[in-house]
Short mmCIF file of C-alpha atoms and ligand atoms in Angstrom, two decimals:
data_model
loop_
_atom_site.label_atom_id
_atom_site.label_comp_id
_atom_site.label_asym_id
_atom_site.label_seq_id
_atom_site.Cartn_x
_atom_site.Cartn_y
_atom_site.Cartn_z
CA MET A 1 54.44 -43.55 147.46
CA THR A 2 52.94 -42.01 150.31
CA ASN A 3 51.36 -38.34 150.51
CA TYR A 4 49.94 -39.40 154.14
CA LEU A 5 49.70 -36.95 157.08
CA PHE A 6 50.86 -39.93 159.49
CA LYS A 7 54.91 -39.11 159.08
CA THR A 8 53.91 -35.64 161.02
CA GLN A 9 51.12 -37.18 163.56
CA ASN A 10 52.19 -38.83 166.92
CA TRP A 11 51.22 -42.23 167.46
CA GLN A 12 47.73 -41.59 169.23
CA ALA A 13 46.68 -39.96 165.81
CA GLN A 14 47.96 -42.62 163.63
CA MET A 15 46.07 -45.47 165.92
CA SER A 16 42.69 -43.45 165.23
CA ASP A 17 43.09 -43.28 161.93
CA LEU A 18 43.88 -46.90 161.08
CA ILE A 19 42.59 -48.43 157.97
CA THR A 20 40.11 -50.72 158.30
CA ASP A 21 38.32 -50.69 155.06
CA PRO A 22 39.53 -53.44 152.18
CA ALA A 23 38.57 -51.11 149.16
CA GLU A 24 40.26 -48.35 150.75
CA LEU A 25 43.53 -50.58 151.16
CA LEU A 26 43.55 -51.83 147.53
CA ASN A 27 42.90 -48.34 146.44
CA ILE A 28 46.05 -47.18 148.45
CA LEU A 29 48.23 -50.04 146.90
CA GLN A 30 46.58 -49.46 143.27
CA LEU A 31 45.24 -53.15 143.23
CA SER A 32 41.80 -53.73 141.76
CA PRO A 33 41.38 -57.26 141.34
CA ALA A 34 37.35 -57.84 141.99
CA GLN A 35 38.19 -61.19 143.88
CA LEU A 36 41.04 -59.79 145.95
CA LEU A 37 38.25 -57.63 147.30
CA SER A 38 35.49 -59.61 147.99
CA GLY A 39 37.85 -62.49 149.61
CA ALA A 40 39.20 -59.34 152.06
CA ILE A 41 35.31 -58.65 152.52
CA LEU A 42 34.10 -61.96 153.43
CA ALA A 43 37.16 -62.96 155.95
CA SER A 44 37.48 -59.52 157.68
CA SER A 45 33.58 -60.38 158.87
CA GLN A 46 35.35 -62.72 160.74
CA PHE A 47 38.49 -60.98 162.12
CA LYS A 48 38.67 -57.53 160.93
CA LEU A 49 41.25 -55.81 158.55
CA ARG A 50 43.22 -53.08 160.68
CA VAL A 51 46.22 -51.78 159.55
CA PRO A 52 48.21 -48.64 160.18
CA ARG A 53 49.37 -46.41 157.39
CA ALA A 54 52.74 -45.90 158.63
CA PHE A 55 52.91 -50.08 157.96
CA VAL A 56 51.32 -49.83 154.41
CA ASP A 57 53.89 -47.25 153.37
CA LYS A 58 56.24 -49.87 153.35
CA MET A 59 54.37 -52.02 151.26
CA ARG A 60 54.84 -52.22 147.51
CA VAL A 61 52.52 -50.26 145.27
CA GLY A 62 50.91 -52.57 142.49
CA ASP A 63 52.36 -56.05 143.84
CA PRO A 64 49.61 -58.27 145.61
CA LEU A 65 51.92 -60.33 146.76
CA ASP A 66 54.05 -58.01 148.78
CA PRO A 67 55.09 -60.07 151.84
CA LEU A 68 53.62 -57.21 154.15
CA LEU A 69 50.50 -57.21 152.52
CA LEU A 70 49.91 -60.67 152.47
CA GLN A 71 50.36 -60.55 156.49
CA VAL A 72 47.26 -58.22 156.87
CA LEU A 73 44.44 -58.15 153.71
CA PRO A 74 42.10 -61.16 154.76
CA HIS A 75 41.72 -63.85 151.97
CA HIS A 76 38.85 -65.84 151.42
CA LEU A 77 40.99 -68.78 152.27
CA GLU A 78 40.67 -67.77 155.75
CA LEU A 79 37.17 -69.20 156.04
CA GLU A 80 37.87 -72.77 155.14
CA GLN A 81 38.20 -75.38 157.66
CA HIS A 82 41.00 -77.97 158.45
CA ALA A 83 41.77 -80.54 160.57
CA GLY A 84 43.70 -79.81 163.29
CA TYR A 85 43.51 -76.13 163.12
CA VAL A 86 41.44 -74.97 165.84
CA THR A 87 40.43 -71.63 167.62
CA ASP A 88 42.68 -71.78 170.54
CA PRO A 89 45.98 -73.87 169.54
CA LEU A 90 47.94 -73.26 172.57
CA GLY A 91 45.07 -74.28 175.21
CA GLU A 92 45.52 -70.60 176.54
CA GLU A 93 41.80 -70.69 178.17
CA ALA A 94 42.98 -73.72 180.15
CA ALA A 95 46.16 -71.69 181.59
CA ASN A 96 44.02 -68.54 182.39
CA GLN A 97 43.97 -67.96 186.47
CA LEU A 98 42.56 -64.54 186.83
CA PRO A 99 41.19 -61.92 184.15
CA GLY A 100 44.31 -61.26 182.36
CA VAL A 101 46.89 -63.48 183.72
CA LEU A 102 47.88 -66.52 181.36
CA HIS A 103 50.79 -68.14 184.26
CA LYS A 104 52.10 -71.37 181.44
CA TYR A 105 55.54 -71.02 182.47
CA LYS A 106 57.23 -71.42 186.00
CA SER A 107 58.82 -68.40 186.33
CA ARG A 108 57.20 -66.24 183.99
CA PHE A 109 53.68 -64.28 184.18
CA LEU A 110 51.73 -63.06 181.46
CA LEU A 111 49.35 -60.44 181.73
CA THR A 112 47.12 -58.73 179.32
CA LEU A 113 46.20 -55.30 179.94
CA THR A 114 44.23 -54.65 176.51
CA GLY A 115 42.47 -56.55 173.89
CA ALA A 116 43.44 -54.02 171.33
CA CYS A 117 46.35 -54.52 168.68
CA ALA A 118 47.52 -51.65 166.07
CA VAL A 119 47.72 -54.24 163.33
CA HIS A 120 45.35 -57.81 162.88
CA CYS A 121 47.94 -60.28 161.68
CA ARG A 122 46.16 -62.84 159.78
CA TYR A 123 47.93 -65.86 161.29
CA CYS A 124 47.63 -64.53 164.85
CA PHE A 125 47.12 -67.44 167.14
CA ARG A 126 45.04 -65.32 169.59
CA ARG A 127 42.77 -64.16 166.43
CA HIS A 128 39.57 -66.22 168.47
CA PHE A 129 40.80 -65.24 171.71
CA PRO A 130 37.99 -63.63 173.83
CA TYR A 131 39.56 -60.48 174.79
CA GLN A 132 36.40 -58.71 175.82
CA ALA A 133 35.09 -61.15 178.18
CA ASN A 134 38.95 -61.92 179.80
CA LEU A 135 40.45 -58.28 180.21
CA PRO A 136 41.48 -57.40 184.39
CA LYS A 137 39.59 -54.44 185.72
CA GLU A 138 40.92 -52.01 188.20
CA ASN A 139 40.06 -53.86 191.21
CA ASP A 140 41.57 -57.01 189.72
CA TRP A 141 45.17 -55.80 190.58
CA LEU A 142 44.94 -56.63 194.34
CA ALA A 143 44.01 -60.29 193.54
CA MET A 144 47.21 -60.50 190.74
CA GLN A 145 49.19 -59.37 193.90
CA GLN A 146 48.23 -61.77 195.92
CA TYR A 147 48.67 -64.49 193.06
CA LEU A 148 52.27 -63.08 192.85
CA LEU A 149 52.94 -63.13 196.18
CA ASP A 150 52.01 -66.91 196.69
CA HIS A 151 53.98 -67.91 193.87
CA PRO A 152 57.53 -66.36 194.92
CA GLU A 153 58.81 -68.45 191.69
CA ILE A 154 57.83 -65.98 189.43
CA ASN A 155 60.29 -63.35 188.45
CA GLU A 156 59.07 -62.22 185.46
CA VAL A 157 56.02 -60.37 183.92
CA ILE A 158 55.37 -60.50 180.13
CA LEU A 159 53.01 -58.06 179.04
CA SER A 160 51.94 -59.49 175.79
CA GLY A 161 49.05 -59.05 172.74
CA GLY A 162 46.16 -57.65 172.65
CA ASP A 163 49.33 -55.08 172.25
CA PRO A 164 50.09 -53.60 175.46
CA LEU A 165 51.86 -50.45 173.55
CA THR A 166 48.51 -49.37 172.35
CA LEU A 167 47.69 -48.21 175.94
CA SER A 168 49.12 -44.66 176.95
CA ASN A 169 52.06 -44.13 178.17
CA ARG A 170 50.14 -42.89 181.61
CA LYS A 171 48.52 -46.31 182.06
CA LEU A 172 51.65 -48.03 181.34
CA ALA A 173 53.40 -46.11 183.98
CA LEU A 174 51.06 -47.35 186.54
CA TRP A 175 51.34 -50.86 185.95
CA PHE A 176 55.04 -50.28 185.81
CA GLU A 177 54.85 -48.98 189.51
CA ARG A 178 53.01 -51.72 190.69
CA LEU A 179 54.59 -54.42 189.44
CA GLU A 180 57.81 -52.45 190.47
CA SER A 181 56.61 -52.40 194.32
CA LEU A 182 56.94 -56.63 194.10
CA PRO A 183 60.68 -57.06 194.70
CA GLN A 184 60.47 -60.65 193.17
CA ILE A 185 60.31 -59.08 189.96
CA LYS A 186 63.47 -58.48 188.54
CA THR A 187 62.15 -58.60 184.65
CA LEU A 188 59.55 -57.01 182.95
CA ARG A 189 59.05 -58.05 178.72
CA ILE A 190 57.11 -56.27 176.81
CA HIS A 191 55.93 -58.14 173.35
CA SER A 192 54.76 -55.47 171.04
CA ARG A 193 54.41 -55.38 167.50
CA VAL A 194 53.67 -51.11 167.51
CA PRO A 195 56.98 -50.08 167.38
CA ILE A 196 57.35 -51.88 163.80
CA VAL A 197 53.90 -50.81 162.41
CA ILE A 198 53.69 -46.99 164.54
CA PRO A 199 57.31 -46.66 164.60
CA HIS A 200 56.18 -43.39 165.93
CA ARG A 201 55.15 -44.95 169.22
CA ILE A 202 58.52 -44.75 170.32
CA ASP A 203 58.07 -41.26 171.96
CA ASP A 204 60.18 -39.35 174.32
CA GLU A 205 58.01 -40.24 177.35
CA PHE A 206 57.88 -43.84 176.14
CA LEU A 207 61.62 -43.73 176.83
CA GLN A 208 61.54 -42.01 179.80
CA LEU A 209 59.43 -44.12 181.31
CA LEU A 210 61.67 -47.07 180.28
CA ALA A 211 64.65 -45.44 181.72
CA ASN A 212 65.84 -46.18 185.37
CA ARG A 213 63.23 -48.61 186.20
CA LYS A 214 63.87 -51.18 189.27
CA PHE A 215 63.30 -54.27 186.70
CA GLN A 216 65.50 -54.71 183.37
CA ILE A 217 62.96 -54.18 181.12
CA VAL A 218 63.07 -56.34 178.04
CA LEU A 219 61.20 -55.10 174.14
CA VAL A 220 60.46 -57.91 172.07
CA VAL A 221 59.40 -56.48 168.69
CA HIS A 222 57.33 -58.49 166.04
CA ALA A 223 58.56 -58.17 162.40
CA ASN A 224 58.45 -61.19 159.72
CA HIS A 225 60.37 -59.42 156.81
CA ALA A 226 63.27 -56.95 156.25
CA ASN A 227 60.97 -54.88 154.27
CA GLU A 228 59.26 -53.99 157.67
CA LEU A 229 62.00 -52.45 159.02
CA ASP A 230 62.71 -49.36 156.85
CA ASP A 231 65.27 -46.36 158.00
CA PHE A 232 63.34 -44.54 160.49
CA THR A 233 61.97 -47.61 162.18
CA CYS A 234 65.64 -48.66 162.62
CA ALA A 235 66.65 -45.47 164.04
CA GLN A 236 63.45 -45.46 166.64
CA LEU A 237 64.48 -49.35 167.73
CA LYS A 238 68.20 -47.59 168.09
CA ARG A 239 66.61 -45.10 170.76
CA VAL A 240 65.08 -48.04 172.86
CA ALA A 241 68.73 -49.87 172.75
CA ALA A 242 70.67 -46.67 173.85
CA GLN A 243 68.16 -46.67 177.29
CA GLN A 244 70.23 -50.35 178.16
CA ILE A 245 66.85 -51.96 176.92
CA TRP A 246 67.56 -55.47 175.39
CA VAL A 247 65.37 -55.55 172.18
CA PHE A 248 65.01 -58.90 170.57
CA ASN A 249 62.39 -59.90 167.85
CA GLN A 250 60.62 -62.67 167.29
CA ALA A 251 59.30 -64.17 163.93
CA VAL A 252 57.17 -66.38 162.73
CA ILE A 253 57.97 -68.00 159.48
CA LEU A 254 54.98 -67.79 156.85
CA ASN A 255 54.15 -69.31 153.57
CA LYS A 256 54.99 -66.55 150.88
CA VAL A 257 55.85 -63.87 153.32
CA ASN A 258 59.21 -64.70 154.34
CA ASP A 259 59.61 -69.01 153.00
CA SER A 260 63.30 -68.54 152.11
CA ALA A 261 66.54 -68.56 153.90
CA ALA A 262 67.62 -65.48 151.42
CA CYS A 263 64.55 -63.29 153.00
CA LEU A 264 65.44 -64.51 156.96
CA VAL A 265 69.07 -63.93 156.48
CA ASP A 266 68.28 -59.89 155.15
CA LEU A 267 65.72 -60.34 158.24
CA SER A 268 68.62 -61.05 161.23
CA GLN A 269 71.02 -58.67 158.99
CA ARG A 270 68.69 -55.33 159.31
CA LEU A 271 67.63 -56.33 162.99
CA PHE A 272 70.90 -56.26 163.95
CA GLN A 273 71.41 -53.14 162.02
CA ALA A 274 68.83 -51.87 164.18
CA GLN A 275 70.51 -53.30 167.72
CA VAL A 276 67.80 -55.82 167.86
CA MET A 277 68.75 -59.37 168.27
CA PRO A 278 67.00 -62.35 166.55
CA TYR A 279 65.18 -64.23 169.11
CA TYR A 280 62.76 -66.65 167.96
CA LEU A 281 61.41 -68.01 164.69
CA HIS A 282 58.22 -69.66 165.59
CA VAL A 283 56.41 -72.13 162.86
CA LEU A 284 52.70 -71.34 162.63
CA ASP A 285 50.83 -72.25 165.48
CA LYS A 286 47.57 -74.17 164.37
CA VAL A 287 44.80 -71.53 164.53
CA GLN A 288 41.53 -71.86 162.46
CA GLY A 289 41.94 -69.55 159.62
CA ALA A 290 45.88 -69.48 159.05
CA HIS A 291 46.14 -72.90 156.94
CA HIS A 292 47.33 -71.06 154.10
CA PHE A 293 50.48 -69.91 155.75
CA ASP A 294 51.52 -72.91 156.86
CA MET A 295 54.71 -74.82 155.97
CA GLN A 296 55.86 -78.22 155.05
CA PRO A 297 58.52 -79.37 157.92
CA GLU A 298 60.92 -80.76 155.56
CA LYS A 299 60.81 -77.16 153.95
CA ILE A 300 61.08 -75.59 157.37
CA ASP A 301 64.18 -77.67 158.01
CA LEU A 302 66.32 -77.18 154.81
CA ILE A 303 65.64 -73.31 155.21
CA TYR A 304 66.78 -73.40 158.64
CA GLN A 305 70.02 -75.31 157.94
CA GLU A 306 71.11 -72.56 155.14
CA LEU A 307 70.06 -70.01 157.89
CA LEU A 308 72.64 -71.65 160.34
CA ALA A 309 75.21 -71.66 157.40
CA SER A 310 74.76 -68.24 156.52
CA LEU A 311 74.95 -66.44 159.65
CA PRO A 312 76.76 -66.26 162.43
CA GLY A 313 75.62 -68.10 165.27
CA TYR A 314 74.28 -64.68 167.27
CA LEU A 315 72.09 -64.21 164.38
CA VAL A 316 70.20 -67.09 164.24
CA PRO A 317 66.98 -67.18 165.57
CA LYS A 318 65.87 -70.33 167.62
CA LEU A 319 63.12 -72.34 165.61
CA VAL A 320 60.57 -73.20 168.02
CA ARG A 321 57.17 -74.75 168.37
CA GLU A 322 54.70 -73.93 171.54
CA ILE A 323 52.71 -76.80 172.06
CA ALA A 324 49.78 -76.18 175.29
CA GLY A 325 50.92 -77.71 178.17
CA GLU A 326 54.50 -77.96 178.04
CA ASN A 327 57.01 -76.48 180.12
CA ASN A 328 58.77 -74.13 177.73
CA LYS A 329 58.71 -73.67 173.78
CA THR A 330 60.00 -76.67 172.04
CA PRO A 331 63.10 -76.40 170.04
CA LEU A 332 62.54 -78.06 166.60
CA TYR A 333 65.68 -77.85 164.39
CA GLY A 334 67.29 -81.53 164.36
CA THR A 335 64.66 -82.75 166.59
CA ASN A 336 61.79 -84.32 163.97
CA THR A 337 59.31 -82.92 166.36
CA PHE A 338 57.51 -80.95 164.22
S1 LIG B 401 49.80 -57.74 166.83
FE1 LIG B 401 50.12 -59.67 167.98
S2 LIG B 401 48.74 -60.32 169.18
FE2 LIG B 401 47.90 -58.50 167.62
S3 LIG B 401 47.27 -59.54 165.84
FE3 LIG B 401 49.75 -59.56 165.70
S4 LIG B 401 50.21 -61.27 166.14
FE4 LIG B 401 48.32 -60.97 166.99
#
């Protein structure tokens, strides 16, 4: 379908040419229902549409139910209020020790260096998070360093969303060096959706940055559907794995997007071809505006049973829910704790 220039553009050019206008997105996909557009305009006033052209290129033209489109197109249902769906479902503001820092789990330290994402996923549990008020400033590093020294049990730093791979390689290098200066940090984990939505982000400079670090680097990407993993995306992910970097995927099980065992089997198999291991399958965090993506626990349970029966164990992601205040993600299968 594409005649886009993005294939010849570097990732920075693609980042500065994101689609933010629902009418443009629907026009590219040759979709015209008026109610789709009016709902999208209304809902995007709360959480803006933001999607890279490279991701749109993986969508089916003329299909309003395309599973990739459903993840990014604002919908009027987002404006409904539902009991139990809140703005901070994981209680992150309470775990926010310093600007940009969340210390939720004993040995892990989560660092948010930017509020920007390349894509706005409509189900995102941080869609209401006050990023701008919470970003670290240059001189906050000293306080962070002291916090880490005061907590020697922390051995892993997680760079998370906003999406850390929207930052320049130069800025990432600065933070890698800072964190590497602390011998207690054994692992640096990067959570990012950018390699999926703008695969050109895996450029030579980034690969060099990953090579020969003092800590082990882990990249956790975020794909929910096999259609997100076209040949180019898979080839790019393999380049990361070739740097001796562990690459995992986390997904969210979402109504109408990937709500069948067949779909999730495809996803796991495609990830494996890209040398990416399925890691987590999250159930939806009950964030305000995402109720229409939620699914009945019984249905999820049945799908997961089928996954277990269809895939070798190493391709079955762990089915989990994050519960505010818990010491770890909560495994769900067979526990009746949905
Ligand atoms: S990329 Fe991650 S943090 Fe950003 S909107 Fe999507 S799910 Fe949320």
